[in-house]
Short mmCIF file of C-alpha atoms (C1' of nucleotides) in Angstrom, two decimals:
data_model
loop_
_atom_site.label_atom_id
_atom_site.label_comp_id
_atom_site.label_asym_id
_atom_site.label_seq_id
_atom_site.Cartn_x
_atom_site.Cartn_y
_atom_site.Cartn_z
CA UNK A 1 105.29 129.17 69.29
CA UNK A 2 103.61 128.77 65.75
CA UNK A 3 101.77 125.52 64.92
CA UNK A 4 104.22 124.94 61.95
CA UNK A 5 107.18 124.17 64.72
CA UNK A 6 104.32 122.59 67.34
CA UNK A 7 102.78 119.31 65.42
CA UNK A 8 106.46 117.93 64.90
CA UNK A 9 107.24 118.32 68.62
CA UNK A 10 104.23 116.01 69.28
CA UNK A 11 104.79 112.73 68.69
CA UNK A 12 101.59 111.00 67.40
CA UNK A 13 102.91 113.14 64.32
CA UNK A 14 106.47 111.93 64.83
CA UNK A 15 108.39 110.30 61.69
CA UNK A 16 105.24 111.76 59.34
CA UNK A 17 106.66 112.73 55.39
CA UNK A 18 106.53 116.90 55.23
CA UNK A 19 103.29 116.78 52.91
CA UNK A 20 101.53 115.06 55.97
CA UNK A 21 103.06 117.92 58.29
CA UNK A 22 101.84 120.41 56.29
CA UNK A 23 98.50 119.33 55.92
CA UNK A 24 98.00 119.80 59.66
CA UNK A 25 99.27 122.42 59.75
CA UNK A 26 96.32 123.63 58.19
CA UNK A 27 94.14 122.16 59.69
CA UNK A 28 94.69 122.82 63.38
CA UNK A 29 94.06 125.58 64.48
CA UNK A 30 95.14 125.78 68.21
CA UNK A 31 91.83 127.21 70.39
CA UNK A 32 91.29 128.40 73.44
CA UNK A 33 89.05 128.86 75.97
CA UNK A 34 88.35 129.61 78.94
CA UNK A 35 87.86 127.85 82.51
CA UNK A 36 84.71 127.05 83.20
CA UNK A 37 83.85 126.73 79.63
CA UNK A 38 82.52 123.01 77.78
CA UNK A 39 84.78 122.05 75.42
CA UNK A 40 82.77 119.09 74.26
CA UNK A 41 80.31 116.82 74.70
CA UNK A 42 79.18 113.75 72.75
CA UNK A 43 76.19 113.74 71.48
CA UNK A 44 77.14 116.63 69.06
CA UNK A 45 76.55 115.22 65.43
CA UNK A 46 80.76 116.05 64.97
CA UNK A 47 83.66 113.79 67.18
CA UNK A 48 86.99 115.52 67.87
CA UNK A 49 89.90 114.06 68.37
CA UNK A 50 91.52 116.59 71.34
CA UNK A 51 95.45 117.17 71.60
CA UNK A 52 96.07 119.59 74.88
CA UNK A 53 98.33 121.33 74.12
CA UNK A 54 98.03 123.96 77.76
CA UNK A 55 95.65 123.46 80.24
CA UNK A 56 93.86 120.54 82.57
CA UNK A 57 90.51 119.24 80.75
CA UNK A 58 88.09 116.82 82.44
CA UNK A 59 86.16 114.11 81.08
CA UNK A 60 83.98 112.53 82.53
CA UNK A 61 79.89 110.73 81.74
CA UNK A 62 76.21 111.02 82.65
CA UNK A 63 75.47 108.00 84.36
CA UNK A 64 71.59 106.90 83.82
CA UNK A 65 70.83 107.04 87.82
CA UNK A 66 71.58 111.08 87.50
CA UNK A 67 75.32 110.83 88.94
CA UNK A 68 78.66 111.61 87.43
CA UNK A 69 81.50 109.65 86.69
CA UNK A 70 85.12 111.32 85.96
CA UNK A 71 87.09 109.47 83.53
CA UNK A 72 90.57 111.39 83.77
CA UNK A 73 91.70 114.87 83.86
CA UNK A 74 93.84 115.84 80.62
CA UNK A 75 97.32 117.60 80.75
CA UNK A 76 99.59 119.18 78.32
CA UNK A 77 100.01 116.42 76.21
CA UNK A 78 97.38 113.94 76.44
CA UNK A 79 94.31 113.36 74.68
CA UNK A 80 90.87 111.98 73.64
CA UNK A 81 88.60 111.10 70.95
CA UNK A 82 90.66 107.85 68.86
CA UNK A 83 88.16 106.25 70.31
CA UNK A 84 85.02 108.17 67.20
CA UNK A 85 87.88 106.08 64.73
CA UNK A 86 85.96 102.30 65.57
CA UNK A 87 82.56 102.24 62.62
CA UNK A 88 80.30 101.30 66.13
CA UNK A 89 78.60 103.45 68.23
CA UNK A 90 81.29 104.97 70.44
CA UNK A 91 80.72 105.75 74.14
CA UNK A 92 80.20 109.15 75.48
CA UNK A 93 81.64 111.89 77.34
CA UNK A 94 82.25 115.46 78.03
CA UNK A 95 85.31 117.37 78.11
CA UNK A 96 85.40 120.20 80.07
CA UNK A 97 87.73 122.88 80.60
CA UNK A 98 88.80 123.31 84.03
CA UNK A 99 91.72 125.31 83.19
CA UNK A 100 92.30 127.98 80.90
CA UNK A 101 93.38 125.28 78.02
CA UNK A 102 95.15 125.20 74.57
CA UNK A 103 93.46 122.85 72.27
CA UNK A 104 93.91 121.34 68.94
CA UNK A 105 91.21 119.46 68.21
CA UNK A 106 91.18 117.91 64.69
CA UNK A 107 87.68 116.93 63.61
CA UNK A 108 87.11 112.54 62.80
CA UNK A 109 87.20 112.55 59.55
CA UNK A 110 90.19 114.05 58.91
CA UNK A 111 92.01 111.70 61.28
CA UNK A 112 89.88 108.97 59.58
CA UNK A 113 91.76 109.29 56.07
CA UNK A 114 95.27 110.55 57.35
CA UNK A 115 94.44 106.37 59.14
CA UNK A 116 93.50 105.53 55.22
CA UNK A 117 95.82 106.94 53.58
CA UNK A 118 98.78 106.96 55.54
CA UNK A 119 100.14 104.14 57.10
CA UNK A 120 103.05 106.21 60.03
CA UNK A 121 100.51 107.81 61.33
CA UNK A 122 98.49 104.37 62.06
CA UNK A 123 101.60 103.03 63.83
CA UNK A 124 101.70 105.93 66.05
CA UNK A 125 97.63 105.99 66.70
CA UNK A 126 98.32 102.91 67.64
CA UNK A 127 100.97 103.16 70.01
CA UNK A 128 99.28 105.96 72.29
CA UNK A 129 96.50 103.08 71.75
CA UNK A 130 98.35 100.72 73.25
CA UNK A 131 99.77 102.90 76.02
CA UNK A 132 96.25 104.28 76.69
CA UNK A 133 95.12 100.62 77.37
CA UNK A 134 98.18 99.95 79.32
CA UNK A 135 96.89 102.32 81.57
CA UNK A 136 93.51 101.85 82.14
CA UNK A 137 94.44 97.90 82.88
CA UNK A 138 96.73 99.70 85.25
CA UNK A 139 94.45 102.39 87.04
CA UNK A 140 91.88 99.39 87.12
CA UNK A 141 94.40 97.16 88.76
CA UNK A 142 94.62 100.28 91.60
CA UNK A 143 90.52 100.74 91.58
CA UNK A 144 90.27 97.05 92.61
CA UNK A 145 92.84 96.40 95.25
CA UNK A 146 94.95 99.69 96.90
CA UNK A 147 92.52 101.63 99.58
CA UNK A 148 91.34 105.53 98.78
CA UNK A 149 94.01 106.14 100.84
CA UNK A 150 97.31 104.18 98.52
CA UNK A 151 95.60 105.82 95.72
CA UNK A 152 96.17 109.44 96.79
CA UNK A 153 100.21 108.70 97.98
CA UNK A 154 100.20 106.79 94.22
CA UNK A 155 98.39 109.90 92.26
CA UNK A 156 101.62 112.12 95.13
CA UNK A 157 103.74 109.90 93.37
CA UNK A 158 103.25 110.31 89.97
CA UNK A 159 103.38 113.75 90.35
CA UNK A 160 106.99 113.91 91.90
CA UNK A 161 108.13 112.14 89.10
CA UNK A 162 106.53 113.08 85.63
CA UNK A 163 107.57 116.88 87.94
CA UNK A 164 110.88 114.50 88.57
CA UNK A 165 110.81 116.16 91.87
CA UNK A 166 112.85 114.37 94.85
CA UNK A 167 111.75 116.20 97.95
CA UNK A 168 109.97 118.85 97.59
CA UNK A 169 106.84 121.02 98.00
CA UNK A 170 103.83 121.18 95.33
CA UNK A 171 100.74 122.60 94.81
CA UNK A 172 98.00 120.36 94.29
CA UNK A 173 96.59 120.90 90.28
CA UNK A 174 93.39 121.33 90.79
CA UNK A 175 90.62 120.69 92.69
CA UNK A 176 91.28 118.35 95.80
CA UNK A 177 87.31 117.81 95.20
CA UNK A 178 87.26 117.24 91.83
CA UNK A 179 90.51 115.19 92.37
CA UNK A 180 88.49 113.31 94.60
CA UNK A 181 86.08 111.49 91.87
CA UNK A 182 89.56 111.63 89.46
CA UNK A 183 90.21 108.77 92.13
CA UNK A 184 87.27 106.92 92.32
CA UNK A 185 86.59 108.64 96.12
CA UNK A 186 84.75 111.04 97.88
CA UNK A 187 85.74 114.40 98.90
CA UNK A 188 85.07 113.79 102.80
CA UNK A 189 86.92 110.77 101.84
CA UNK A 190 89.36 112.53 100.14
CA UNK A 191 89.95 115.44 102.76
CA UNK A 192 90.85 112.38 105.81
CA UNK A 193 92.32 110.49 104.02
CA UNK A 194 94.98 112.73 102.24
CA UNK A 195 95.27 113.40 106.48
CA UNK A 196 95.67 109.96 107.45
CA UNK A 197 98.62 109.62 103.77
CA UNK A 198 100.40 113.01 105.90
CA UNK A 199 100.55 110.99 109.04
CA UNK A 200 101.96 108.64 107.82
CA UNK A 201 104.24 108.95 105.27
CA UNK A 202 105.06 112.19 106.89
CA UNK A 203 103.31 114.54 104.14
CA UNK A 204 102.52 118.25 105.25
CA UNK A 205 99.58 119.69 103.89
CA UNK A 206 98.99 123.25 103.29
CA UNK A 207 95.83 124.38 101.81
CA UNK A 208 96.67 123.72 97.62
CA UNK A 209 100.44 122.98 98.74
CA UNK A 210 102.10 119.82 99.89
CA UNK A 211 105.13 119.40 101.10
CA UNK A 212 107.15 115.79 100.67
CA UNK A 213 109.65 114.75 103.37
CA UNK A 214 110.43 111.22 102.67
CA UNK A 215 109.90 110.08 99.58
CA UNK A 216 110.76 107.06 100.63
CA UNK A 217 108.14 105.73 102.64
CA UNK A 218 105.50 107.04 100.45
CA UNK A 219 107.08 104.47 97.99
CA UNK A 220 106.50 101.85 101.04
CA UNK A 221 103.00 102.25 101.98
CA UNK A 222 101.77 103.13 98.30
CA UNK A 223 104.20 101.01 95.49
CA UNK A 224 103.26 97.40 97.42
CA UNK A 225 100.22 97.18 96.78
CA UNK A 226 100.83 97.52 92.97
CA UNK A 227 101.43 95.50 90.33
CA UNK A 228 104.57 97.54 88.98
CA UNK A 229 107.66 98.51 90.04
CA UNK A 230 108.73 102.99 91.51
CA UNK A 231 108.69 104.85 88.90
CA UNK A 232 106.73 103.22 86.93
CA UNK A 233 107.73 106.95 84.63
CA UNK A 234 106.78 104.52 81.46
CA UNK A 235 103.27 103.80 81.70
CA UNK A 236 101.59 106.42 83.50
CA UNK A 237 101.08 109.67 82.03
CA UNK B 1 88.16 72.54 61.85
CA UNK B 2 91.49 72.87 59.81
CA UNK B 3 93.36 76.63 60.18
CA UNK B 4 93.61 77.84 56.43
CA UNK B 5 89.63 77.78 57.23
CA UNK B 6 89.79 79.43 60.30
CA UNK B 7 91.84 82.22 59.78
CA UNK B 8 89.75 84.47 57.20
CA UNK B 9 86.86 83.98 59.90
CA UNK B 10 88.50 86.00 62.82
CA UNK B 11 88.27 89.89 62.47
CA UNK B 12 91.77 90.72 62.46
CA UNK B 13 92.65 88.91 59.74
CA UNK B 14 89.86 90.50 58.15
CA UNK B 15 90.23 91.70 54.16
CA UNK B 16 93.80 90.92 54.56
CA UNK B 17 96.06 89.95 50.93
CA UNK B 18 95.80 85.98 50.11
CA UNK B 19 99.04 85.91 50.23
CA UNK B 20 99.85 87.61 54.01
CA UNK B 21 96.87 85.32 55.06
CA UNK B 22 98.24 81.81 53.50
CA UNK B 23 101.87 83.20 56.31
CA UNK B 24 99.17 82.98 58.93
CA UNK B 25 98.26 79.55 57.94
CA UNK B 26 100.75 78.46 57.65
CA UNK B 27 102.43 80.48 60.93
CA UNK B 28 99.98 79.89 63.33
CA UNK B 29 99.63 76.28 64.48
CA UNK B 30 96.65 75.65 67.20
CA UNK B 31 98.65 75.14 70.01
CA UNK B 32 96.50 72.70 72.93
CA UNK B 33 96.47 73.59 76.73
CA UNK B 34 95.43 71.06 79.49
CA UNK B 35 93.28 72.64 81.92
CA UNK B 36 94.90 74.59 85.12
CA UNK B 37 98.57 75.26 82.70
CA UNK B 38 100.58 78.27 82.38
CA UNK B 39 100.16 79.18 78.86
CA UNK B 40 102.16 81.85 79.39
CA UNK B 41 104.37 84.13 81.52
CA UNK B 42 105.93 87.66 80.99
CA UNK B 43 108.61 87.37 82.02
CA UNK B 44 109.63 85.06 79.34
CA UNK B 45 111.65 85.62 76.98
CA UNK B 46 109.90 85.57 73.91
CA UNK B 47 106.69 87.32 73.83
CA UNK B 48 103.63 85.74 72.19
CA UNK B 49 99.89 86.86 70.52
CA UNK B 50 97.07 84.81 71.83
CA UNK B 51 94.37 84.52 70.23
CA UNK B 52 92.00 82.07 71.80
CA UNK B 53 89.53 79.58 69.79
CA UNK B 54 88.05 77.72 72.63
CA UNK B 55 87.83 77.20 76.47
CA UNK B 56 88.65 80.11 79.37
CA UNK B 57 92.13 82.23 79.96
CA UNK B 58 92.54 83.49 82.23
CA UNK B 59 94.62 86.56 83.08
CA UNK B 60 96.24 87.81 86.62
CA UNK B 61 99.53 89.94 87.61
CA UNK B 62 101.36 89.35 90.70
CA UNK B 63 101.45 92.22 93.31
CA UNK B 64 104.06 93.27 94.90
CA UNK B 65 102.50 92.37 98.72
CA UNK B 66 101.94 88.99 97.61
CA UNK B 67 98.79 88.62 96.06
CA UNK B 68 97.10 87.98 92.69
CA UNK B 69 94.34 90.35 91.15
CA UNK B 70 92.58 89.74 87.90
CA UNK B 71 92.20 91.43 85.15
CA UNK B 72 90.27 89.67 82.93
CA UNK B 73 88.78 86.24 81.44
CA UNK B 74 89.06 85.60 78.14
CA UNK B 75 86.91 83.07 76.39
CA UNK B 76 86.68 82.57 72.07
CA UNK B 77 87.03 84.46 70.51
CA UNK B 78 89.34 87.13 72.41
CA UNK B 79 92.95 87.73 72.48
CA UNK B 80 95.65 88.99 74.27
CA UNK B 81 99.32 89.98 73.85
CA UNK B 82 99.15 93.35 71.88
CA UNK B 83 100.34 95.42 74.10
CA UNK B 84 104.28 94.30 73.91
CA UNK B 85 104.52 96.03 70.61
CA UNK B 86 105.15 98.55 72.87
CA UNK B 87 108.47 99.26 72.52
CA UNK B 88 108.73 100.45 75.69
CA UNK B 89 108.23 98.30 78.42
CA UNK B 90 105.35 96.45 79.58
CA UNK B 91 103.15 95.16 82.01
CA UNK B 92 103.19 92.30 83.06
CA UNK B 93 100.83 89.33 83.17
CA UNK B 94 100.20 85.30 83.81
CA UNK B 95 97.87 83.74 81.51
CA UNK B 96 96.58 80.04 82.89
CA UNK B 97 94.26 77.50 81.23
CA UNK B 98 91.45 77.62 83.72
CA UNK B 99 89.44 75.02 81.38
CA UNK B 100 90.96 72.50 78.29
CA UNK B 101 92.10 75.41 75.58
CA UNK B 102 92.57 75.94 71.98
CA UNK B 103 94.40 78.88 70.84
CA UNK B 104 96.17 80.38 68.33
CA UNK B 105 100.57 81.38 69.58
CA UNK B 106 102.07 84.01 67.49
CA UNK B 107 105.23 85.60 68.53
CA UNK B 108 105.86 89.29 68.41
CA UNK B 109 108.28 89.15 66.10
CA UNK B 110 106.51 88.58 63.81
CA UNK B 111 103.02 90.66 64.40
CA UNK B 112 106.16 93.22 64.83
CA UNK B 113 107.04 92.96 60.96
CA UNK B 114 103.02 92.44 60.03
CA UNK B 115 102.23 95.29 61.86
CA UNK B 116 104.98 97.61 59.20
CA UNK B 117 104.10 95.68 56.54
CA UNK B 118 100.47 95.91 55.86
CA UNK B 119 98.06 98.98 56.36
CA UNK B 120 94.64 96.46 56.31
CA UNK B 121 96.19 94.67 59.87
CA UNK B 122 97.71 97.75 61.26
CA UNK B 123 94.30 98.32 61.34
CA UNK B 124 92.45 95.38 62.48
CA UNK B 125 94.67 95.91 65.46
CA UNK B 126 93.97 99.82 65.94
CA UNK B 127 90.19 98.79 65.66
CA UNK B 128 90.62 95.31 68.40
CA UNK B 129 92.90 98.18 70.50
CA UNK B 130 90.43 100.31 70.60
CA UNK B 131 87.70 98.50 71.25
CA UNK B 132 89.16 97.07 74.41
CA UNK B 133 90.20 100.09 75.32
CA UNK B 134 86.01 101.14 75.61
CA UNK B 135 86.38 97.71 77.71
CA UNK B 136 88.26 98.69 80.58
CA UNK B 137 86.67 102.52 80.68
CA UNK B 138 83.78 100.93 81.18
CA UNK B 139 84.96 98.68 83.66
CA UNK B 140 86.89 101.66 85.53
CA UNK B 141 83.78 103.04 85.67
CA UNK B 142 82.08 100.04 86.72
CA UNK B 143 84.50 99.26 89.93
CA UNK B 144 84.14 102.26 90.66
CA UNK B 145 80.70 103.56 91.29
CA UNK B 146 79.14 99.99 91.39
CA UNK B 147 78.52 97.73 94.47
CA UNK B 148 79.40 94.37 94.05
CA UNK B 149 76.45 93.30 93.43
CA UNK B 150 75.33 95.15 91.07
CA UNK B 151 78.32 94.24 88.78
CA UNK B 152 77.65 90.64 89.66
CA UNK B 153 74.51 91.12 87.50
CA UNK B 154 76.12 93.31 85.25
CA UNK B 155 77.67 90.27 84.60
CA UNK B 156 74.87 87.72 84.71
CA UNK B 157 72.86 90.36 81.95
CA UNK B 158 76.18 90.23 80.16
CA UNK B 159 76.37 86.64 79.71
CA UNK B 160 73.10 86.76 78.51
CA UNK B 161 73.55 89.47 75.51
CA UNK B 162 76.09 87.06 74.52
CA UNK B 163 73.62 84.01 74.68
CA UNK B 164 70.88 86.26 72.79
CA UNK B 165 69.08 84.54 76.00
CA UNK B 166 66.29 86.11 77.12
CA UNK B 167 63.72 84.81 80.50
CA UNK B 168 65.79 81.19 81.34
CA UNK B 169 68.45 79.35 83.06
CA UNK B 170 72.56 78.54 82.37
CA UNK B 171 75.74 77.74 84.27
CA UNK B 172 78.01 79.69 85.55
CA UNK B 173 81.41 79.59 82.80
CA UNK B 174 83.62 78.77 85.99
CA UNK B 175 84.90 78.87 89.47
CA UNK B 176 82.20 81.31 91.75
CA UNK B 177 85.71 81.81 92.87
CA UNK B 178 87.52 82.82 90.22
CA UNK B 179 85.31 84.96 88.51
CA UNK B 180 84.75 86.80 92.30
CA UNK B 181 87.93 88.28 91.71
CA UNK B 182 87.05 88.25 88.04
CA UNK B 183 84.64 91.17 89.35
CA UNK B 184 86.95 92.53 91.97
CA UNK B 185 85.51 91.46 95.37
CA UNK B 186 86.20 88.38 97.75
CA UNK B 187 84.77 85.09 97.44
CA UNK B 188 82.45 85.80 100.37
CA UNK B 189 81.01 87.80 99.70
CA UNK B 190 80.25 87.23 95.99
CA UNK B 191 78.66 84.68 98.06
CA UNK B 192 76.47 87.36 100.11
CA UNK B 193 75.97 89.25 97.28
CA UNK B 194 74.89 86.83 95.05
CA UNK B 195 71.75 85.48 97.10
CA UNK B 196 70.98 88.95 97.79
CA UNK B 197 70.63 89.82 93.72
CA UNK B 198 68.93 86.64 93.26
CA UNK B 199 66.33 88.30 95.87
CA UNK B 200 65.81 91.50 94.85
CA UNK B 201 65.62 90.02 91.22
CA UNK B 202 64.17 86.32 91.06
CA UNK B 203 66.42 84.79 90.33
CA UNK B 204 67.36 81.21 91.77
CA UNK B 205 71.22 79.71 92.23
CA UNK B 206 71.68 76.40 92.10
CA UNK B 207 75.24 75.39 92.35
CA UNK B 208 76.49 77.19 88.67
CA UNK B 209 72.69 77.45 87.37
CA UNK B 210 71.09 80.23 87.31
CA UNK B 211 67.51 80.79 86.61
CA UNK B 212 66.59 84.33 84.69
CA UNK B 213 62.66 84.83 85.04
CA UNK B 214 62.31 88.78 85.40
CA UNK B 215 65.33 90.09 82.90
CA UNK B 216 63.76 93.32 83.67
CA UNK B 217 63.82 93.86 87.00
CA UNK B 218 67.84 92.68 86.47
CA UNK B 219 67.83 95.21 84.32
CA UNK B 220 66.56 97.70 86.28
CA UNK B 221 68.45 96.89 89.22
CA UNK B 222 72.08 97.26 87.27
CA UNK B 223 71.61 99.52 84.17
CA UNK B 224 70.20 102.58 86.32
CA UNK B 225 74.40 102.21 88.30
CA UNK B 226 76.01 102.64 84.10
CA UNK B 227 76.40 105.07 81.99
CA UNK B 228 74.89 102.29 79.33
CA UNK B 229 71.94 101.61 77.91
CA UNK B 230 71.43 97.58 77.84
CA UNK B 231 71.98 95.99 75.81
CA UNK B 232 75.03 96.98 75.76
CA UNK B 233 76.70 94.32 72.95
CA UNK B 234 79.23 96.46 71.24
CA UNK B 235 80.94 97.71 74.20
CA UNK B 236 81.60 94.34 75.63
CA UNK B 237 82.59 91.99 74.40
"C1'" DC C 1 78.99 143.57 103.76
"C1'" DG C 2 76.40 138.33 102.11
"C1'" DG C 3 76.31 134.45 99.66
"C1'" DG C 4 78.14 131.09 96.63
"C1'" DT C 5 82.17 127.31 97.12
"C1'" DG C 6 85.32 123.99 98.77
"C1'" DT C 7 87.15 121.76 102.57
"C1'" DT C 8 87.19 119.32 106.64
"C1'" DT C 9 84.50 117.07 110.94
"C1'" DG C 10 81.64 114.74 113.56
"C1'" DA C 11 78.43 111.27 113.85
"C1'" DT C 12 75.80 107.67 112.11
"C1'" DG C 13 74.80 104.08 108.02
"C1'" DT C 14 75.96 100.58 104.91
"C1'" DC C 15 78.82 97.85 102.62
"C1'" DA C 16 82.74 95.12 101.84
"C1'" DT C 17 86.90 92.44 104.16
"C1'" DT C 18 88.47 89.21 107.44
"C1'" DC C 19 89.08 84.86 110.43
"C1'" DA C 20 86.78 80.75 111.85
"C1'" DA C 21 83.57 77.39 111.32
"C1'" DC C 22 80.54 73.98 108.75
"C1'" DT C 23 78.97 72.32 105.25
"C1'" DT C 24 79.93 69.60 100.48
"C1'" DA C 25 81.98 67.59 96.75
"C1'" DC C 26 85.55 65.23 95.09
"C1'" DG C 27 89.03 62.66 94.23
"C1'" DT C 28 92.55 58.89 96.43
"C1'" DG C 29 94.10 55.43 98.12
"C1'" DG C 30 93.55 52.10 102.27
"C1'" DC D 1 83.10 49.71 98.76
"C1'" DC D 2 84.35 53.52 102.76
"C1'" DA D 3 87.63 56.58 105.19
"C1'" DC D 4 90.66 60.21 104.47
"C1'" DG D 5 91.94 64.73 102.50
"C1'" DT D 6 91.64 68.75 99.57
"C1'" DA D 7 89.23 72.01 97.51
"C1'" DA D 8 85.09 75.41 96.75
"C1'" DG D 9 81.58 77.23 99.14
"C1'" DT D 10 77.97 79.18 102.47
"C1'" DT D 11 77.54 81.07 106.47
"C1'" DG D 12 77.50 83.98 110.62
"C1'" DA D 13 80.36 87.49 113.72
"C1'" DA D 14 83.45 91.11 114.25
"C1'" DT D 15 86.37 94.90 112.00
"C1'" DG D 16 86.92 98.65 109.17
"C1'" DA D 17 86.63 100.88 105.00
"C1'" DC D 18 84.57 104.04 102.70
"C1'" DA D 19 78.89 106.80 101.54
"C1'" DT D 20 76.15 109.75 103.65
"C1'" DC D 21 74.41 113.28 106.24
"C1'" DA D 22 74.81 117.67 108.74
"C1'" DA D 23 76.70 121.76 110.27
"C1'" DA D 24 81.29 124.53 110.83
"C1'" DC D 25 84.45 127.16 108.39
"C1'" DA D 26 87.88 129.05 104.80
"C1'" DC D 27 88.05 131.98 101.07
"C1'" DC D 28 87.00 134.23 97.43
"C1'" DC D 29 84.08 137.95 94.71
"C1'" DG D 30 80.79 140.95 93.92
#
DNA sequence: CGGGTGTTTGATGTCATTCAACTTACGTGG
DNA sequence: CCACGTAAGTTGAATGACATCAAACACCCG
């Protein structure tokens, strides 16, 4: 799809006047990355806003002790970097391609100009940020009240919701070890916890393929330990 | 202080034209609450934005299994409720006074009108939300990589930073059991972990009073396990 | 075929929760 | 003023969850 046709389909660019869309179209080129390459490193002098068109992106952060935290894994329609709009020093992060990628990369200066000039765009961005805030709050909640096994179950349920699947089989979107860190646990713990939830909730796991036979059991196992009610589609995206 | 004088000192209302400030002044009355009363319950039909002038507010959420999660404890200058601006259903929460309180309570409809009409206000709100996003991200990080003991230490360090204290003694701002839930642990765990950090980092703990004798030891114990460098004042507020 | 990476499994240790008992402090009512 | 009940905090012992370390296995790719 051409950029000119793509831009208007993106929620962040909704309801913008033609001339602004045109600016975007000129400015935002699609960038391609190979799996494994580093996309962004916030020690870079130039900051960017990144919008994922296609593929998976690992967002991580270095810890003083030498380890690494996974903050998020982005997919189609996700984005990151709007916090660079803050005048105060922003928290650092790395972005890395964990699959082949198609991205929009928008320099922060351009975004800042737009935010100052166009009210509708600012509203869109505010909306985006508020949604992200909700998502983060829910993740915090899960980290503090759910067990490793439940977090895996929750992740699987969301995969189902997004793909609008009922009881079917599907593949995990990326490495198990990466998923483990994403969910705040070790790879070994993930492995054991997945085995456990398969047994408890009638899942079948074969390599990176999962088959859900009784989604209601999964919901029962997971969603008791959450403030939301299944399916929580609006919040998690 | 009168409302008219108070409003312009609040960051969220910065750089607004006089007529908008006037609207606020007319609209925003100071509300007083006694310790222990419920301020807000999102099952209420009317949604509000709350700005804390003075006191401590517990923000919590009910979990399906009957338990409760503490999302945050607000203090002077903190606020909550901007997510009600979203058109989609927002996540519920409770707000409760854990000390005597002075608040601004602003109906969401008023906020929405302002966001639609005044660009500067929208910018201010965007800024607020971005800051909050950073804070949430850091808390997520802490929940997934820090031990209970380290999270307590981190909390204490932030107290010190906020109060611009070096090595001194101070009182915990609210109940230990509440602080425990705030930090995602049981009261018993908190008790033991506090004892541990006192021993490791030369703190003295007497009832709700704490004395920090070697802030560098505390920093060393905690800040190794974080992506930020001490003092991380801009981020945590 | 050999080496690398990702995954699983087992043994063990550490950390946090649970449950129960007990202390202390505080407020109420006799 | 004292007895009593209540709530918060501490402590101990038992259990459970997760991390760690080490080893084995599968798979892919050169």
